[in-house]
Coordinates of C-alpha atoms in Angstrom, one line a residue:
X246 CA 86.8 98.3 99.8
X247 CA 90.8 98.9 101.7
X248 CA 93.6 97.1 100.5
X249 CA 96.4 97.5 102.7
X250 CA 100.0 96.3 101.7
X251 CA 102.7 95.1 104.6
X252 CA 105.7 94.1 104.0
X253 CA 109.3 93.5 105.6
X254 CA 108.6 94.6 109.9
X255 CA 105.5 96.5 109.6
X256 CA 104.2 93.0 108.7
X257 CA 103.8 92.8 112.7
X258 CA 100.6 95.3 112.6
X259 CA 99.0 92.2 111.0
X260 CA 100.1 89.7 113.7
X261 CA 97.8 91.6 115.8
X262 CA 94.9 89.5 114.4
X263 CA 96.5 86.5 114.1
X264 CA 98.9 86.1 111.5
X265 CA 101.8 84.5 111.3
X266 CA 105.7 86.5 111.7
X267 CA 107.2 85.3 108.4
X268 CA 104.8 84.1 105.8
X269 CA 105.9 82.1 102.9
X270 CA 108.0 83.1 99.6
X271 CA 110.1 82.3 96.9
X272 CA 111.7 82.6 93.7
X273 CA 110.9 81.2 90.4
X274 CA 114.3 79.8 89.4
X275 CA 117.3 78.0 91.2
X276 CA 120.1 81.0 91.4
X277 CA 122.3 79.0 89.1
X278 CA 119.9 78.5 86.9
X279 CA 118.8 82.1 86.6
X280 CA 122.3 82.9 86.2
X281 CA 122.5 80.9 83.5
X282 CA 119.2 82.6 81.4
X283 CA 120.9 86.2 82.3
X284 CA 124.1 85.3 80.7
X285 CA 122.7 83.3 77.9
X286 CA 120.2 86.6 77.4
X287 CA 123.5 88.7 77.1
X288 CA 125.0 86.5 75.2
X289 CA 121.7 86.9 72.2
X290 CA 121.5 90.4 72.8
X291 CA 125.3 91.3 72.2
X292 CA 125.3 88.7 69.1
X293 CA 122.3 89.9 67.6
X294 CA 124.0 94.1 67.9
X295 CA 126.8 92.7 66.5
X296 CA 125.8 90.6 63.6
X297 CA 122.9 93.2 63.0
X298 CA 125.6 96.2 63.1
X299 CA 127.7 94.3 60.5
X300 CA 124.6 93.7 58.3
X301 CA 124.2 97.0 58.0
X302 CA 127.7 98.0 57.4
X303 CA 127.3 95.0 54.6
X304 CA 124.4 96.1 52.9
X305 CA 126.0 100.0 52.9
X306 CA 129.2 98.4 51.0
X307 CA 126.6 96.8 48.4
X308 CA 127.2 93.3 49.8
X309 CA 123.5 92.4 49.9
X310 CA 123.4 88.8 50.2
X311 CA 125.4 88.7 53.1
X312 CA 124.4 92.1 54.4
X313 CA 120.7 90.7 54.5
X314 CA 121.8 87.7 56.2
X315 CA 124.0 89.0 58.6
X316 CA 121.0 91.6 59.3
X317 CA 118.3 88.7 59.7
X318 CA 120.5 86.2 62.0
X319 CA 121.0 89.5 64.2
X320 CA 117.1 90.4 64.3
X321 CA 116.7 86.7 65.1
X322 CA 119.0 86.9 68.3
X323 CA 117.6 90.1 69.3
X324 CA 114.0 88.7 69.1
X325 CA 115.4 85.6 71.1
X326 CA 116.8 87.7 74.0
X327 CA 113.4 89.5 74.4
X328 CA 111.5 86.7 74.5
X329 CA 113.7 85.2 77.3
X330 CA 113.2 88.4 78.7
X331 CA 109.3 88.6 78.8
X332 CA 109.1 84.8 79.9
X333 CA 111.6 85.1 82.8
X334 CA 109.0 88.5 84.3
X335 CA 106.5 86.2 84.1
X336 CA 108.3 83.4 85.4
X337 CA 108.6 85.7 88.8
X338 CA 105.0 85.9 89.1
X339 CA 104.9 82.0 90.2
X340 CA 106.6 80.2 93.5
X341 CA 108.8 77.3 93.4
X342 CA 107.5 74.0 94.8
X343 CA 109.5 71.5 96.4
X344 CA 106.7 69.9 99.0
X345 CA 104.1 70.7 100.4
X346 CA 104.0 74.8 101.8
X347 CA 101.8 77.1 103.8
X348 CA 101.0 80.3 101.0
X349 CA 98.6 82.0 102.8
X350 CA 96.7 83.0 106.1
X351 CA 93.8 84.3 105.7
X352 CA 91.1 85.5 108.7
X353 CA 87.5 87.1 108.9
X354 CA 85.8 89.4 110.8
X355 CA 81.8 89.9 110.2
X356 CA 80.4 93.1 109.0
X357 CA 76.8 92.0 108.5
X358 CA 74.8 89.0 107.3
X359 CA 76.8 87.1 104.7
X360 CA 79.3 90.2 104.6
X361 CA 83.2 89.6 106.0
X362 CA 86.3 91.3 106.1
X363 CA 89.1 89.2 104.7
X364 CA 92.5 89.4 106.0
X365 CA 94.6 87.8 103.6
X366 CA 98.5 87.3 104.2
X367 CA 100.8 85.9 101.4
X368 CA 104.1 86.6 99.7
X369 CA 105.6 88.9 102.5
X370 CA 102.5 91.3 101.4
X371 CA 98.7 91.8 103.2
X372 CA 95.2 93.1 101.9
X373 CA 92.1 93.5 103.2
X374 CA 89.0 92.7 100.9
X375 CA 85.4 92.9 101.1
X376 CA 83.8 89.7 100.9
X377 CA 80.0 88.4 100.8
X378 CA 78.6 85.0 101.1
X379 CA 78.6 82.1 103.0
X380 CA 82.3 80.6 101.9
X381 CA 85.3 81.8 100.7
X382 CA 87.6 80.2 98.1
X383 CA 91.0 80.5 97.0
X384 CA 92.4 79.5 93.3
X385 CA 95.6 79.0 91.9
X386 CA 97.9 78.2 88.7
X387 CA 100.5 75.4 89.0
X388 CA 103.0 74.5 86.4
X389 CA 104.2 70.9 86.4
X390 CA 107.4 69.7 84.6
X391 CA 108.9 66.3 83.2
X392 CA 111.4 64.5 84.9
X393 CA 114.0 65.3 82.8
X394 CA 113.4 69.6 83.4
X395 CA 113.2 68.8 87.1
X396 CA 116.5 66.8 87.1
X397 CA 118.5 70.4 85.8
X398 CA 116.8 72.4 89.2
X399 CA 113.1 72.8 88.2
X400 CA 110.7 73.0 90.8
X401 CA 107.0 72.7 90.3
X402 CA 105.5 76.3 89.9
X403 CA 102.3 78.1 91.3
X404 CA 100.6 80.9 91.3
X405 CA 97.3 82.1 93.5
X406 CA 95.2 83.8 91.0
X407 CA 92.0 84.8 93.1
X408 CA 89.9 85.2 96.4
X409 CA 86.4 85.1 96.1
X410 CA 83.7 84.4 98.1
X411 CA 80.3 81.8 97.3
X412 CA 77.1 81.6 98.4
X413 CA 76.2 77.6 99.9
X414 CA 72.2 78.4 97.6
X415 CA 72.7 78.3 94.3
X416 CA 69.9 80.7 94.1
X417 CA 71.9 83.7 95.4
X418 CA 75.1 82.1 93.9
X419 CA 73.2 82.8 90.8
X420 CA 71.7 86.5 91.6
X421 CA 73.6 87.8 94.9
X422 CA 76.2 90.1 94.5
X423 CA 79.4 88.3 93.9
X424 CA 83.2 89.7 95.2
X425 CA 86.1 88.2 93.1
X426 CA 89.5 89.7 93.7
X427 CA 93.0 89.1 91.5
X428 CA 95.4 88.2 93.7
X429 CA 98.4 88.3 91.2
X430 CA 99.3 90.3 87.9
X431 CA 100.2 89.2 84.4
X432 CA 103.6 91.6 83.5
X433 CA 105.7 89.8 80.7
X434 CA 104.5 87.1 78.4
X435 CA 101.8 85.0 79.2
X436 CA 103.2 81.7 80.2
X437 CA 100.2 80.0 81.1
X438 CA 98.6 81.0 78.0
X439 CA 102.0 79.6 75.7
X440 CA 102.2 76.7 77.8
X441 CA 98.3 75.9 77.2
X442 CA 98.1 76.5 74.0
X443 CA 101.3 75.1 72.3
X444 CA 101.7 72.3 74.9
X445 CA 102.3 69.8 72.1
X446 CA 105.7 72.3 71.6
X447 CA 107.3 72.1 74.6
X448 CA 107.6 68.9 76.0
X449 CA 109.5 69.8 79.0
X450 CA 105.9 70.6 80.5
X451 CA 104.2 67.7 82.4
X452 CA 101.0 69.7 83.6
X453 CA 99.0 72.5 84.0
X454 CA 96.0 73.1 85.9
X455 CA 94.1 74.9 87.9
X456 CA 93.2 74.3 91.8
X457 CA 90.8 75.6 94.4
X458 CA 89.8 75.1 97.7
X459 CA 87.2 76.9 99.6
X460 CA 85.7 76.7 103.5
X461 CA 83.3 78.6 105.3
X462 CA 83.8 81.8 106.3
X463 CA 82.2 83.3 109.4
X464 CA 83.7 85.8 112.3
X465 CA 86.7 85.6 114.0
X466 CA 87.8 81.9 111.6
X467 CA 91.5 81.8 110.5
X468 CA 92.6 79.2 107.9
X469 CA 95.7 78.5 106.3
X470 CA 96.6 77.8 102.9
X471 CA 98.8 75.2 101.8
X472 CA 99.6 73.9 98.5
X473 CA 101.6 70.5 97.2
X474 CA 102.1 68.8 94.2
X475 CA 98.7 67.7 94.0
X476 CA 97.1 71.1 94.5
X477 CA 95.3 73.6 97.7
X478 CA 94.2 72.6 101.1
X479 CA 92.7 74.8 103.3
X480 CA 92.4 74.1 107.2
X481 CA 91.2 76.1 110.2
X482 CA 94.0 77.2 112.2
X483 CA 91.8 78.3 115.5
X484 CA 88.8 76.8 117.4
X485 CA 86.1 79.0 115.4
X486 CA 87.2 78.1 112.2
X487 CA 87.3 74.2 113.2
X488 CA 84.0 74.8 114.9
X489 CA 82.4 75.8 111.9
X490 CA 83.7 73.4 109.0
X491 CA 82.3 71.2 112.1
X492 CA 78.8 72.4 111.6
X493 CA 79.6 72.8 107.5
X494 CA 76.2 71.2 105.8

């Protein structure tokens, strides 16, 4: 298995095989809007030193009461600004989306019977992964909002979470070997996780789910990945890829 990573110009060594010159990206947050969590992170941070400085000053002049609360308040804040911390990293794993986009390229070359090379552009970045079966499929995260959060400069987020490939029998889906690869990391809090599991809490959240789409693979096919409010599409960008979701049983 070779992973390869491109970015910036050497992206053009890719190109070679079909990609495209400037691939998709993004960021999570509106600039003013990340602005705003940055200050509003020093803001807690600087509070919380302050009042948890003067709590301790307190409780060393025998003022408990006020000491202690002083003390608390400032823990409070401090905890505050690291959680804004840990959910904005994690917040930068996803892409902002405004309409419908192209994320990915993604093009095989056969090494053997129901065994492909996957070249796999997205996010300024390349790999090459080791595939077997008869298809090939794509998943990601997306993070929907209310009206109300979208109003203030929040976008519908995503995130593509894996490439795998599937066998068209279920009998070797079952006892083939199977290739799964992550195609993003998990630094930070957990987002999806908070958002899934206290959803009832945050009722700026319209939506999350997950969303797939898969084709077959087979040599020389390129596809592109887009993805819209309403989840992926895949379609064949050359002649053999359109040739073969053609012939697709």
């Amino acid at each position: 298995m070779v992973f390869v990573t491109v970015q910036g110009n050497r992206s053009v060594e890719l190109n070679e095989i079909g990609f495209a010159v400037s691939p998709p990206g993004g960021i999570v947050l509106p600039v003013n809007m990340f602005i705003w969590v940055k200050v509003a992170v020093v803001v807690f941070a600087l509070s919380g030193v302050i009042l948890s400085i003067l709590g301790i000053q307190r409780l060393w002049g025998r003022r408990v009461w006020m000491g202690g609360l002083e003390g608390l308040i400032g823990l409070l804040l401090l905890a505050i600004a690291a959680l804004m911390v840990a959910i904005s990293i994690n917040l930068y794993t996803y892409e902002r989306l405004a309409h419908e986009s192209t994320v990915a390229e993604v093009r095989f070359q056969g090494i053997g019977p129901q065994h492909f090379w996957a070249y796999l552009m997205f996010k300024n970045s390349a790999k090459i992964l080791d595939l077997r079966g008869d298809e090939w499929q794509v998943d990601a995260r997306v993070l929907k909002w209310h009206r109300a959060a979208v109003l203030i400069g929040l976008d519908t987020l995503y995130r593509l979470d894996r490439l795998s490939g599937r066998y068209r029998d279920l009998y070797q889906e079952r006892t083939a070997p199977r290739t799964v690869y992550n195609l993003s990391e998990e630094p930070g809090l957990d987002l999806w996780m908070i958002v899934r599991r206290y959803a009832r809490w945050i009722p700026w959240v319209d939506a999350t789910y997950g969303s797939a789409t898969y084709m077959p693979m087979v040599d020389g096919g390129s596809y592109t990945v887009s993805i819209s409010s309403t989840g992926l599409l895949a379609r064949p960008s050359n002649d053999i890829a359109r040739n073969a979701v053609g012939k697709w049983p």
